[in-house]
Short mmCIF file of C-alpha atoms in Angstrom, two decimals:
data_model
loop_
_atom_site.label_atom_id
_atom_site.label_comp_id
_atom_site.label_asym_id
_atom_site.label_seq_id
_atom_site.Cartn_x
_atom_site.Cartn_y
_atom_site.Cartn_z
CA UNK A 208 -37.65 -138.77 189.61
CA UNK A 209 -34.68 -140.01 191.60
CA UNK A 210 -33.72 -136.47 192.40
CA UNK A 211 -37.22 -135.67 193.59
CA UNK A 212 -37.24 -138.75 195.81
CA UNK A 213 -33.98 -137.83 197.47
CA UNK A 214 -35.23 -134.27 197.99
CA UNK A 215 -38.35 -135.61 199.71
CA UNK A 216 -36.22 -137.87 201.86
CA UNK A 217 -33.96 -134.99 202.90
CA UNK A 218 -36.99 -132.93 203.84
CA UNK A 219 -38.45 -135.83 205.83
CA UNK A 220 -35.29 -136.23 207.94
CA UNK A 221 -35.05 -132.47 208.23
CA UNK A 222 -38.55 -132.27 209.68
CA UNK A 223 -37.84 -135.14 212.06
CA UNK A 224 -34.72 -133.42 213.37
CA UNK A 225 -36.12 -129.91 213.58
CA UNK A 226 -39.72 -130.46 214.72
CA UNK A 227 -38.81 -130.58 218.43
CA UNK A 228 -36.54 -127.57 218.11
CA UNK A 229 -39.25 -125.53 216.44
CA UNK A 230 -41.63 -126.58 219.21
CA UNK A 231 -39.17 -125.42 221.87
CA UNK A 232 -38.56 -122.10 220.21
CA UNK A 233 -42.31 -121.51 219.90
CA UNK A 234 -42.75 -122.37 223.59
CA UNK A 235 -40.26 -119.71 224.51
CA UNK A 236 -42.70 -117.15 223.05
CA UNK A 237 -45.83 -118.69 224.55
CA UNK A 238 -47.71 -116.29 226.84
CA UNK A 239 -49.01 -119.07 229.08
CA UNK A 240 -47.42 -120.88 232.02
CA UNK A 241 -48.17 -124.38 230.75
CA UNK A 242 -47.19 -126.16 227.60
CA UNK A 243 -50.75 -127.37 227.20
CA UNK A 244 -52.27 -124.19 225.85
CA UNK A 245 -51.25 -121.33 223.61
CA UNK A 246 -51.64 -117.87 225.08
CA UNK A 247 -50.33 -115.67 222.29
CA UNK A 248 -46.87 -114.32 221.54
CA UNK A 249 -44.69 -112.72 224.18
CA UNK A 250 -41.10 -111.73 224.85
CA UNK A 251 -41.59 -111.69 228.60
CA UNK A 252 -39.78 -114.96 229.39
CA UNK A 253 -36.67 -113.54 227.79
CA UNK A 254 -36.80 -110.66 230.25
CA UNK A 255 -37.89 -112.58 233.34
CA UNK A 256 -35.23 -115.28 233.02
CA UNK A 257 -32.60 -112.71 233.95
CA UNK A 258 -34.52 -112.03 237.17
CA UNK A 259 -34.72 -115.70 238.14
CA UNK A 260 -31.89 -116.44 240.58
CA UNK A 261 -31.94 -120.24 240.20
CA UNK A 262 -31.89 -120.07 236.40
CA UNK A 263 -29.07 -117.55 236.38
CA UNK A 264 -26.97 -119.63 238.76
CA UNK A 265 -27.62 -122.76 236.66
CA UNK A 266 -26.54 -120.83 233.57
CA UNK A 267 -23.45 -119.54 235.33
CA UNK A 268 -22.53 -123.05 236.55
CA UNK A 269 -23.05 -124.51 233.08
CA UNK A 270 -20.88 -121.89 231.38
CA UNK A 271 -18.06 -121.83 233.92
CA UNK A 272 -17.87 -125.64 234.00
CA UNK A 273 -17.88 -125.74 230.19
CA UNK A 274 -15.12 -123.13 229.83
CA UNK A 275 -12.91 -124.51 232.59
CA UNK A 276 -13.32 -128.16 231.67
CA UNK A 277 -12.68 -127.43 227.98
CA UNK A 278 -9.60 -125.36 228.82
CA UNK A 279 -8.08 -127.90 231.21
CA UNK A 280 -8.99 -130.81 228.92
CA UNK A 281 -7.34 -129.04 225.98
CA UNK A 282 -4.13 -128.49 227.98
CA UNK A 283 -4.10 -132.07 229.26
CA UNK A 284 -5.00 -133.29 225.77
CA UNK A 285 -2.06 -131.36 224.32
CA UNK A 286 0.30 -132.85 226.89
CA UNK A 287 -1.11 -136.30 226.25
CA UNK A 288 -0.75 -135.91 222.47
CA UNK A 289 2.88 -134.84 222.76
CA UNK A 290 3.86 -137.67 225.02
CA UNK A 291 1.79 -140.23 223.10
CA UNK A 292 3.60 -139.37 219.88
CA UNK A 293 6.93 -139.73 221.68
CA UNK A 294 5.96 -143.24 222.83
CA UNK A 295 6.82 -146.50 221.15
CA UNK A 296 4.00 -147.88 219.04
CA UNK A 297 2.90 -150.69 221.36
CA UNK A 298 2.84 -148.59 224.50
CA UNK A 299 0.99 -145.84 222.67
CA UNK A 300 -1.83 -148.10 221.58
CA UNK A 301 -2.25 -149.36 225.16
CA UNK A 302 -2.45 -145.82 226.58
CA UNK A 303 -4.73 -144.71 223.73
CA UNK A 304 -7.19 -147.50 224.35
CA UNK A 305 -7.26 -146.65 228.07
CA UNK A 306 -7.83 -143.02 227.16
CA UNK A 307 -10.74 -144.07 224.94
CA UNK A 308 -12.66 -145.64 227.82
CA UNK A 309 -14.77 -142.58 228.70
CA UNK A 310 -15.69 -142.17 225.04
CA UNK A 311 -16.72 -145.78 224.44
CA UNK A 312 -18.17 -146.59 227.82
CA UNK A 313 -21.78 -145.82 228.67
CA UNK A 314 -22.13 -142.40 230.28
CA UNK A 315 -24.17 -143.84 233.12
CA UNK A 316 -21.27 -146.16 234.02
CA UNK A 317 -18.71 -143.35 233.84
CA UNK A 318 -20.95 -141.16 236.00
CA UNK A 319 -21.54 -143.87 238.58
CA UNK A 320 -17.87 -144.83 238.70
CA UNK A 321 -16.84 -141.24 239.42
CA UNK A 322 -19.57 -140.86 242.01
CA UNK A 323 -18.41 -144.02 243.79
CA UNK A 324 -14.80 -142.83 243.67
CA UNK A 325 -15.73 -139.54 245.32
CA UNK A 326 -17.80 -141.39 247.93
CA UNK A 327 -14.91 -143.75 248.65
CA UNK A 328 -12.44 -140.88 248.96
CA UNK A 329 -14.92 -139.06 251.21
CA UNK A 330 -15.23 -142.09 253.49
CA UNK A 331 -11.47 -142.41 253.62
CA UNK A 332 -10.95 -138.73 254.45
CA UNK A 333 -13.71 -138.73 257.08
CA UNK A 334 -11.31 -140.50 259.47
CA UNK A 335 -9.49 -137.22 259.78
CA UNK A 336 -12.64 -135.17 259.84
CA UNK A 337 -12.54 -134.05 256.20
CA UNK A 338 -15.48 -134.38 253.84
CA UNK A 339 -15.92 -134.25 250.08
CA UNK A 340 -18.60 -131.89 248.94
CA UNK A 341 -20.43 -132.98 245.80
CA UNK A 342 -20.82 -129.94 243.60
CA UNK A 343 -18.69 -127.67 241.49
CA UNK A 344 -15.35 -129.47 241.91
CA UNK A 345 -16.67 -133.01 241.43
CA UNK A 346 -18.68 -132.02 238.34
CA UNK A 347 -15.65 -130.21 236.89
CA UNK A 348 -13.45 -133.29 237.37
CA UNK A 349 -16.10 -135.42 235.67
CA UNK A 350 -16.35 -133.09 232.67
CA UNK A 351 -12.58 -132.82 232.24
CA UNK A 352 -12.36 -136.62 232.30
CA UNK A 353 -14.88 -137.22 229.51
CA UNK A 354 -13.50 -134.31 227.47
CA UNK A 355 -9.84 -135.40 227.35
CA UNK A 356 -10.23 -138.20 224.76
CA UNK A 357 -12.00 -135.83 222.35
CA UNK A 358 -9.32 -133.15 222.63
CA UNK A 359 -6.59 -135.77 222.07
CA UNK A 360 -8.42 -136.98 218.98
CA UNK A 361 -8.44 -133.51 217.46
CA UNK A 362 -4.97 -132.39 218.58
CA UNK A 363 -2.89 -135.49 217.84
CA UNK A 364 -3.41 -135.54 214.03
CA UNK A 365 -2.33 -131.89 213.84
CA UNK A 366 0.72 -132.55 215.95
CA UNK A 367 1.64 -135.47 213.73
CA UNK A 368 1.76 -133.17 210.70
CA UNK A 369 4.19 -130.60 212.09
CA UNK A 370 7.76 -130.45 210.93
CA UNK A 371 9.91 -131.25 213.94
CA UNK A 372 12.96 -129.62 212.30
CA UNK A 373 11.57 -126.16 213.00
CA UNK A 374 11.52 -127.00 216.69
CA UNK A 375 15.08 -128.31 216.49
CA UNK A 376 16.15 -125.20 214.63
CA UNK A 377 14.71 -123.05 217.42
CA UNK A 378 16.66 -125.09 219.97
CA UNK A 379 19.86 -124.73 217.90
CA UNK A 380 19.33 -121.00 217.79
CA UNK A 381 19.35 -120.92 221.55
CA UNK A 382 15.68 -121.08 222.49
CA UNK A 383 14.81 -122.97 225.65
CA UNK A 384 12.61 -126.05 225.23
CA UNK A 385 9.54 -124.34 226.63
CA UNK A 386 10.10 -121.21 224.61
CA UNK A 387 10.49 -123.22 221.42
CA UNK A 388 7.43 -125.28 222.26
CA UNK A 389 5.31 -122.20 222.86
CA UNK A 390 6.56 -120.18 219.94
CA UNK A 391 7.07 -122.87 217.30
CA UNK A 392 4.88 -125.86 217.97
CA UNK A 393 1.79 -124.32 219.57
CA UNK A 394 1.11 -121.87 216.70
CA UNK A 395 1.39 -124.74 214.22
CA UNK A 396 -1.31 -126.78 215.92
CA UNK A 397 -3.55 -123.86 216.89
CA UNK A 398 -6.46 -125.02 214.71
CA UNK A 399 -6.40 -128.42 216.42
CA UNK A 400 -6.31 -126.79 219.85
CA UNK A 401 -9.21 -124.50 218.97
CA UNK A 402 -11.44 -127.21 217.54
CA UNK A 403 -10.57 -129.45 220.51
CA UNK A 404 -11.58 -126.67 222.87
CA UNK A 405 -14.81 -125.98 221.00
CA UNK A 406 -15.83 -129.63 220.88
CA UNK A 407 -15.07 -130.06 224.59
CA UNK A 408 -16.98 -126.87 225.38
CA UNK A 409 -20.11 -127.96 223.55
CA UNK A 410 -19.97 -131.51 224.94
CA UNK A 411 -19.73 -130.12 228.45
CA UNK A 412 -22.52 -127.63 227.81
CA UNK A 413 -24.90 -130.39 226.78
CA UNK A 414 -23.89 -133.05 229.29
CA UNK A 415 -26.53 -134.38 231.62
CA UNK A 416 -25.65 -137.89 232.77
CA UNK A 417 -22.15 -137.30 234.21
CA UNK A 418 -23.32 -134.10 235.89
CA UNK A 419 -26.36 -135.88 237.32
CA UNK A 420 -24.20 -138.40 239.18
CA UNK A 421 -21.34 -136.14 240.26
CA UNK A 422 -23.35 -133.13 241.42
CA UNK A 423 -24.67 -132.69 244.94
CA UNK A 424 -27.95 -131.21 246.15
CA UNK A 425 -28.11 -127.48 245.61
CA UNK A 426 -25.81 -127.50 242.59
CA UNK A 427 -27.50 -127.39 239.20
CA UNK A 428 -26.60 -126.93 235.57
CA UNK A 429 -29.20 -126.20 232.89
CA UNK A 430 -29.56 -129.90 232.05
CA UNK A 431 -29.98 -131.11 235.62
CA UNK A 432 -32.46 -128.31 236.25
CA UNK A 433 -34.56 -129.42 233.29
CA UNK A 434 -34.49 -132.99 234.61
CA UNK A 435 -35.69 -132.07 238.10
CA UNK A 436 -38.29 -129.61 236.77
CA UNK A 437 -39.88 -132.07 234.36
CA UNK A 438 -42.28 -133.49 236.95
CA UNK A 439 -43.53 -130.22 238.36
CA UNK A 440 -43.49 -128.47 235.00
CA UNK A 441 -40.70 -126.66 233.22
CA UNK A 442 -40.49 -122.92 233.75
CA UNK A 443 -41.07 -121.14 230.41
CA UNK A 444 -37.87 -119.20 231.08
CA UNK A 445 -35.94 -122.41 230.48
CA UNK A 446 -37.20 -122.54 226.90
CA UNK A 447 -36.18 -118.93 226.41
CA UNK A 448 -32.73 -119.59 227.87
CA UNK A 449 -32.14 -122.67 225.70
CA UNK A 450 -33.30 -120.88 222.59
CA UNK A 451 -30.92 -118.05 223.36
CA UNK A 452 -28.01 -120.44 223.97
CA UNK A 453 -28.84 -122.33 220.76
CA UNK A 454 -28.76 -119.13 218.73
CA UNK A 455 -25.48 -118.06 220.39
CA UNK A 456 -23.76 -121.35 219.58
CA UNK A 457 -25.13 -121.26 216.06
CA UNK A 458 -23.65 -117.80 215.51
CA UNK A 459 -20.37 -118.91 217.08
CA UNK A 460 -20.15 -121.91 214.76
CA UNK A 461 -21.01 -119.89 211.68
CA UNK A 462 -18.35 -117.29 212.54
CA UNK A 463 -15.66 -119.82 213.45
CA UNK A 464 -16.63 -122.28 210.75
CA UNK A 465 -16.47 -119.67 208.00
CA UNK A 466 -13.28 -117.97 209.08
CA UNK A 467 -10.86 -120.81 209.61
CA UNK A 468 -11.96 -123.88 207.81
CA UNK A 469 -13.68 -125.08 204.71
CA UNK A 470 -15.66 -127.82 206.38
CA UNK A 471 -18.09 -127.19 209.21
CA UNK A 472 -16.60 -127.58 212.63
CA UNK A 473 -18.54 -130.58 213.66
CA UNK A 474 -17.48 -132.68 210.74
CA UNK A 475 -14.41 -133.21 212.90
CA UNK A 476 -16.58 -135.06 215.29
CA UNK A 477 -17.52 -137.45 212.53
CA UNK A 478 -13.99 -138.69 212.49
CA UNK A 479 -14.26 -139.43 216.17
CA UNK B 254 8.99 -136.55 217.93
CA UNK B 255 11.15 -138.28 220.50
CA UNK B 256 12.87 -134.95 221.13
CA UNK B 257 9.67 -133.56 222.61
CA UNK B 258 9.94 -136.18 225.28
CA UNK B 259 12.27 -134.00 227.28
CA UNK B 260 9.45 -131.58 227.98
CA UNK B 261 8.17 -133.93 230.71
CA UNK B 262 4.58 -133.83 229.62
CA UNK B 263 3.79 -137.45 230.47
CA UNK B 264 2.99 -136.93 234.12
CA UNK B 265 -0.23 -134.93 234.47
CA UNK B 266 -2.53 -136.79 232.11
CA UNK B 267 -1.25 -140.23 233.11
CA UNK B 268 -2.02 -139.39 236.74
CA UNK B 269 -5.41 -137.99 235.70
CA UNK B 270 -6.19 -141.09 233.66
CA UNK B 271 -5.29 -143.43 236.52
CA UNK B 272 -7.17 -141.42 239.12
CA UNK B 273 -10.38 -140.66 237.22
CA UNK B 274 -10.71 -143.37 234.58
CA UNK B 275 -9.06 -146.57 235.84
CA UNK B 276 -9.51 -146.39 239.61
CA UNK B 277 -13.24 -145.43 239.36
CA UNK B 278 -13.89 -148.54 237.27
CA UNK B 279 -12.25 -150.66 239.97
CA UNK B 280 -14.42 -148.90 242.53
CA UNK B 281 -17.52 -150.17 240.69
CA UNK B 282 -16.07 -153.69 240.69
CA UNK B 283 -15.29 -153.38 244.42
CA UNK B 284 -18.77 -152.13 245.38
CA UNK B 285 -20.41 -154.60 243.03
CA UNK B 286 -18.68 -157.61 244.56
CA UNK B 287 -18.99 -156.70 248.26
CA UNK B 288 -21.87 -156.24 250.69
CA UNK B 289 -22.45 -153.39 253.14
CA UNK B 290 -19.88 -154.76 255.59
CA UNK B 291 -17.27 -155.11 252.86
CA UNK B 292 -17.37 -158.92 252.62
CA UNK B 293 -17.17 -160.60 249.22
CA UNK B 294 -20.48 -161.60 247.65
CA UNK B 295 -22.06 -162.46 244.30
CA UNK B 296 -25.50 -161.35 245.49
CA UNK B 297 -25.41 -157.87 243.92
CA UNK B 298 -24.89 -159.40 240.51
CA UNK B 299 -27.56 -162.02 241.08
CA UNK B 300 -29.97 -159.17 241.90
CA UNK B 301 -30.31 -158.76 238.14
CA UNK B 302 -32.27 -162.02 238.11
CA UNK B 303 -35.51 -160.60 239.52
CA UNK B 304 -38.37 -160.68 236.98
CA UNK B 305 -38.86 -156.92 236.70
CA UNK B 306 -35.13 -156.28 236.21
CA UNK B 307 -34.85 -159.02 233.61
CA UNK B 308 -37.86 -157.45 231.89
CA UNK B 309 -36.16 -154.05 231.91
CA UNK B 310 -32.91 -155.50 230.57
CA UNK B 311 -34.70 -157.40 227.82
CA UNK B 312 -36.76 -154.35 226.82
CA UNK B 313 -33.59 -152.22 226.73
CA UNK B 314 -31.88 -154.75 224.48
CA UNK B 315 -34.85 -155.01 222.12
CA UNK B 316 -35.45 -151.25 221.90
CA UNK B 317 -31.78 -150.39 221.42
CA UNK B 318 -31.42 -153.02 218.69
CA UNK B 319 -34.53 -151.67 216.93
CA UNK B 320 -33.31 -148.08 217.26
CA UNK B 321 -29.87 -149.01 215.90
CA UNK B 322 -31.40 -150.83 212.94
CA UNK B 323 -33.70 -147.91 212.13
CA UNK B 324 -30.87 -145.40 212.45
CA UNK B 325 -28.72 -147.44 210.07
CA UNK B 326 -31.49 -147.84 207.50
CA UNK B 327 -32.38 -144.15 207.70
CA UNK B 328 -28.86 -142.74 207.87
CA UNK B 329 -27.27 -144.67 205.01
CA UNK B 330 -29.44 -143.32 202.18
CA UNK B 331 -29.13 -139.86 203.68
CA UNK B 332 -25.34 -140.10 203.74
CA UNK B 333 -25.42 -141.33 200.14
CA UNK B 334 -27.59 -138.39 199.06
CA UNK B 335 -25.33 -135.94 200.89
CA UNK B 336 -22.23 -137.45 199.30
CA UNK B 337 -23.78 -137.23 195.86
CA UNK B 338 -24.37 -133.49 196.18
CA UNK B 339 -22.16 -131.08 194.35
CA UNK B 340 -21.29 -127.47 194.85
CA UNK B 341 -20.63 -125.10 197.70
CA UNK B 342 -23.91 -125.69 199.45
CA UNK B 343 -22.95 -129.24 200.49
CA UNK B 344 -21.04 -128.20 203.63
CA UNK B 345 -24.00 -126.08 204.63
CA UNK B 346 -26.51 -128.89 204.08
CA UNK B 347 -24.35 -131.35 206.00
CA UNK B 348 -24.16 -128.96 208.93
CA UNK B 349 -27.95 -128.64 208.90
CA UNK B 350 -28.07 -132.26 210.00
CA UNK B 351 -25.59 -131.65 212.80
CA UNK B 352 -26.87 -128.37 214.20
CA UNK B 353 -29.83 -129.87 216.15
CA UNK B 354 -27.28 -131.38 218.51
CA UNK B 355 -26.60 -127.88 219.80
CA UNK B 356 -29.99 -127.55 221.44
CA UNK B 357 -30.14 -128.93 224.96
CA UNK B 358 -30.77 -132.64 224.44
CA UNK B 359 -33.07 -133.03 227.45
CA UNK B 360 -35.33 -130.27 226.21
CA UNK B 361 -35.36 -131.73 222.71
CA UNK B 362 -36.55 -135.09 224.03
CA UNK B 363 -39.07 -133.31 226.21
CA UNK B 364 -40.38 -131.54 223.12
CA UNK B 365 -41.30 -134.94 221.70
CA UNK B 366 -43.62 -135.36 224.67
CA UNK B 367 -45.54 -132.32 223.47
CA UNK B 368 -45.48 -133.54 219.89
CA UNK B 369 -46.72 -137.02 220.75
CA UNK B 370 -49.23 -136.31 223.52
CA UNK B 371 -52.87 -137.41 223.15
CA UNK B 372 -53.80 -133.85 222.25
CA UNK B 373 -50.30 -132.96 221.15
CA UNK B 374 -49.14 -131.15 218.06
CA UNK B 375 -48.99 -134.24 215.82
CA UNK B 376 -52.47 -135.41 216.76
CA UNK B 377 -53.91 -131.96 216.20
CA UNK B 378 -52.41 -131.87 212.72
CA UNK B 379 -53.65 -135.42 212.02
CA UNK B 380 -57.08 -134.39 213.29
CA UNK B 381 -57.17 -131.42 210.96
CA UNK B 382 -56.33 -133.70 208.04
CA UNK B 383 -58.98 -136.22 209.20
CA UNK B 384 -56.36 -138.93 209.56
CA UNK B 385 -56.30 -141.59 212.29
CA UNK B 386 -54.56 -140.33 215.43
CA UNK B 387 -51.33 -141.61 216.88
CA UNK B 388 -51.40 -142.76 220.50
CA UNK B 389 -47.86 -143.84 221.28
CA UNK B 390 -46.85 -141.60 224.20
CA UNK B 391 -45.92 -143.64 227.30
CA UNK B 392 -45.39 -146.78 225.23
CA UNK B 393 -42.15 -148.48 224.14
CA UNK B 394 -42.82 -147.10 220.64
CA UNK B 395 -42.34 -143.55 221.89
CA UNK B 396 -39.09 -144.57 223.60
CA UNK B 397 -37.81 -146.17 220.38
CA UNK B 398 -38.75 -143.02 218.45
CA UNK B 399 -36.91 -140.88 221.00
CA UNK B 400 -33.82 -143.07 220.66
CA UNK B 401 -33.89 -142.93 216.85
CA UNK B 402 -34.33 -139.18 216.95
CA UNK B 403 -31.64 -138.53 219.54
CA UNK B 404 -28.94 -140.79 218.12
CA UNK B 405 -29.54 -140.51 214.35
CA UNK B 406 -26.80 -137.86 213.84
CA UNK B 407 -24.28 -140.25 215.41
CA UNK B 408 -25.06 -142.73 212.65
CA UNK B 409 -25.13 -140.16 209.82
CA UNK B 410 -21.74 -138.65 210.61
CA UNK B 411 -19.41 -141.69 210.49
CA UNK B 412 -21.15 -143.16 207.42
CA UNK B 413 -21.00 -139.85 205.57
CA UNK B 414 -17.34 -139.57 206.51
CA UNK B 415 -16.41 -143.01 205.24
CA UNK B 416 -18.35 -142.38 201.99
CA UNK B 417 -16.35 -139.17 201.53
CA UNK B 418 -13.10 -141.11 201.73
CA UNK B 419 -13.94 -143.46 198.87
CA UNK B 420 -11.81 -142.80 195.81
CA UNK B 421 -14.23 -142.12 192.91
CA UNK B 422 -11.86 -144.01 190.61
CA UNK B 423 -12.59 -147.22 192.50
CA UNK B 424 -16.30 -146.79 191.82
CA UNK B 425 -15.65 -145.90 188.18
CA UNK B 426 -13.44 -148.95 187.80
CA UNK B 427 -16.32 -151.15 188.99
CA UNK B 428 -18.62 -149.62 186.35
CA UNK B 429 -15.94 -149.98 183.66
CA UNK B 430 -15.59 -153.64 184.51
CA UNK B 431 -19.28 -154.10 183.84
CA UNK B 432 -20.82 -154.02 187.30
CA UNK B 433 -24.30 -152.56 187.50
CA UNK B 434 -25.36 -150.03 190.12
CA UNK B 435 -26.58 -152.66 192.53
CA UNK B 436 -23.41 -154.75 192.27
CA UNK B 437 -21.20 -151.69 192.59
CA UNK B 438 -22.97 -150.73 195.77
CA UNK B 439 -22.89 -154.13 197.45
CA UNK B 440 -19.46 -155.24 196.26
CA UNK B 441 -17.55 -151.96 196.34
CA UNK B 442 -19.17 -149.04 198.13
CA UNK B 443 -20.78 -150.80 201.07
CA UNK B 444 -17.70 -152.85 202.09
CA UNK B 445 -15.59 -149.69 201.99
CA UNK B 446 -17.95 -147.92 204.37
CA UNK B 447 -18.09 -150.80 206.87
CA UNK B 448 -15.74 -149.10 209.37
CA UNK B 449 -18.06 -146.08 209.39
CA UNK B 450 -21.14 -148.28 209.70
CA UNK B 451 -19.54 -150.11 212.61
CA UNK B 452 -18.59 -147.00 214.51
CA UNK B 453 -22.08 -145.64 213.85
CA UNK B 454 -23.62 -148.79 215.27
CA UNK B 455 -21.53 -148.58 218.45
CA UNK B 456 -22.24 -144.88 218.82
CA UNK B 457 -25.97 -145.55 218.69
CA UNK B 458 -26.30 -148.93 220.40
CA UNK B 459 -24.42 -148.25 223.66
CA UNK B 460 -26.15 -144.94 224.50
CA UNK B 461 -29.53 -146.39 223.52
CA UNK B 462 -28.99 -149.49 225.67
CA UNK B 463 -28.05 -147.45 228.73
CA UNK B 464 -30.32 -144.40 228.50
CA UNK B 465 -32.62 -143.46 231.33
CA UNK B 466 -33.60 -139.97 230.21
CA UNK B 467 -35.49 -140.94 227.05
CA UNK B 468 -37.45 -143.64 228.84
CA UNK B 469 -38.40 -141.45 231.78
CA UNK B 470 -39.51 -138.57 229.49
CA UNK B 471 -41.35 -140.55 226.83
CA UNK B 472 -42.18 -143.84 228.54
CA UNK B 473 -44.15 -142.50 231.48
CA UNK B 474 -43.32 -143.80 234.93
CA UNK B 475 -44.40 -147.38 234.30
CA UNK B 476 -41.93 -148.47 231.66
CA UNK B 477 -38.45 -149.01 233.05
CA UNK B 478 -35.30 -149.61 231.06
CA UNK B 479 -32.17 -151.02 232.64
CA UNK B 480 -30.74 -147.49 232.82
CA UNK B 481 -33.72 -146.39 234.95
CA UNK B 482 -33.33 -149.40 237.24
CA UNK B 483 -29.66 -148.61 237.88
CA UNK B 484 -30.21 -144.87 238.19
CA UNK B 485 -32.93 -145.45 240.80
CA UNK B 486 -30.64 -147.73 242.80
CA UNK B 487 -28.22 -144.85 243.19
CA UNK B 488 -30.44 -141.80 243.48
CA UNK B 489 -33.60 -143.15 245.14
CA UNK B 490 -32.85 -146.48 246.87
CA UNK B 491 -29.31 -145.47 247.74
CA UNK B 492 -27.99 -149.04 247.61
CA UNK B 493 -24.62 -148.56 245.94
CA UNK B 494 -23.63 -152.21 246.20
CA UNK B 495 -26.65 -153.52 244.30
CA UNK B 496 -26.42 -150.57 241.88
CA UNK B 497 -22.79 -151.43 241.15
CA UNK B 498 -23.61 -155.11 240.74
CA UNK B 499 -26.27 -154.24 238.16
CA UNK B 500 -23.84 -151.85 236.43
CA UNK B 501 -21.31 -154.68 236.15
CA UNK B 502 -23.91 -156.79 234.34
CA UNK B 503 -24.64 -153.86 232.03
CA UNK B 504 -20.92 -153.45 231.35
CA UNK B 505 -20.76 -157.09 230.25
CA UNK B 506 -23.29 -156.25 227.53
CA UNK B 507 -21.33 -153.16 226.50
CA UNK B 508 -18.15 -155.23 226.29
CA UNK B 509 -19.90 -157.92 224.25
CA UNK B 510 -21.15 -155.33 221.76
CA UNK B 511 -17.65 -153.84 221.50
CA UNK B 512 -16.11 -157.27 220.96
CA UNK B 513 -18.62 -158.07 218.22
CA UNK B 514 -17.98 -154.72 216.54
CA UNK B 515 -14.22 -155.15 216.77
CA UNK B 516 -14.55 -158.56 215.17
CA UNK B 517 -16.43 -157.09 212.21
CA UNK B 518 -14.08 -154.13 212.10
CA UNK B 519 -11.13 -156.48 211.67
CA UNK B 520 -12.98 -158.49 209.04
CA UNK B 521 -13.76 -155.27 207.20
CA UNK B 522 -10.11 -154.24 207.39
CA UNK B 523 -9.02 -157.49 205.81
CA UNK B 524 -11.65 -157.09 203.10
CA UNK B 525 -10.34 -153.64 202.31
CA UNK B 526 -6.70 -154.71 202.13
CA UNK B 527 -7.68 -157.54 199.80
CA UNK B 528 -9.13 -154.93 197.49
#
């Protein structure tokens, strides 16, 4: 009886979580321009999305921002983790709590604060005739900023576990500091670096709010395109694109999750 | 670890943190406390006092509290069930509850529009079963549902995690000492998961309080939350000073919720050490 009840409950939550996803996937096969009516099955949106310039550029922007911001955030997160562990306890907790701000603060506030910063810098620079263009660079800076705390959270525990004597041994054997760091420490914390990168990548891929405030006109990611299209009606190609991306990430997670770790990737995020 | 210090890795991220985390927050304070000419004023903050903004703030508070409560009540039993599972399938089942987060969140919320519409999927199914129909699209109920849906995984994950960390021996000890299931839960298991519950509450409450996407997709154009009010100040009205003033008020509420949570977090810590 108890077992049956908990099964039913699991199924209930499962339906709640997956109903909208099923709806979206079905839409991507709907042979009708509007969501309102069903026009039969079709693959055509999967073909036509590759012809749509604006969708392709939004996809390109989304991916390049996600890769670059995850990469830079992982490098900065690694540097931050190293220097945080070298700090005295009190100073470390101060820096850590400052680093946590983008994670704990509301996204809308983080987005607005960055937007205002860029506006203020732009006004300052305009005295010399320079301007700040809202677009790729400003969005990238925003994404790196909200990604850093997550990479630190995944890298620092790994770094804490390494045996520092191996690094010292490398130094004693004549390795330079950088060489020893690259060859001894980095391989030891590779799993932390990878999961930090993956988490940052997926967070960036899905972000809307920060992008919304730091982007300029003419620059769109998938999320901001959905937001502006909502009123005039979403192009069916967007459903196809999102379904495709969803399946890609799913495959990626299954491959990575199986190969390197016992627990699924995202359970790391739980600890966040 | 001190040896690694010599690598000079402190610089880049400290500069980044100052430039893009700390200074931007001061920029909000600056814009929020000055007028167009740059003179000091409280007016931007007092702008929150208008009836429609107070209504939006109040509605945001009510809806986010409701959503947080529902998420907690729904996520806890789920986390318990997941923890109780045995065998290799557990990791797979847990990831089933995380995977939805990989679909574009805006589209997922938009899909609820289709599900909830007057002639939407849910009402068609209800109609087929000859059940009363559900008309909640463009009402606060739909917004609350959207919040619960969107943020539920953020409540499941930390609670599940803290349940995982409980030493089974502690639970067995409680049974051995004669506690029944109910007592064991309230006196042993629940207190031990408080840190997870607290981080779940913060991870749901703050995004729910400040959202503007869920309300604009599921609430129609008439219902405004405080997030919509602020977003419109920046993107439509273009008054950054008033927008910043309103954001400062919103930040006060975020800080209050963090302070409350920290208080309980500390209390929970002391509880745990007493054990």
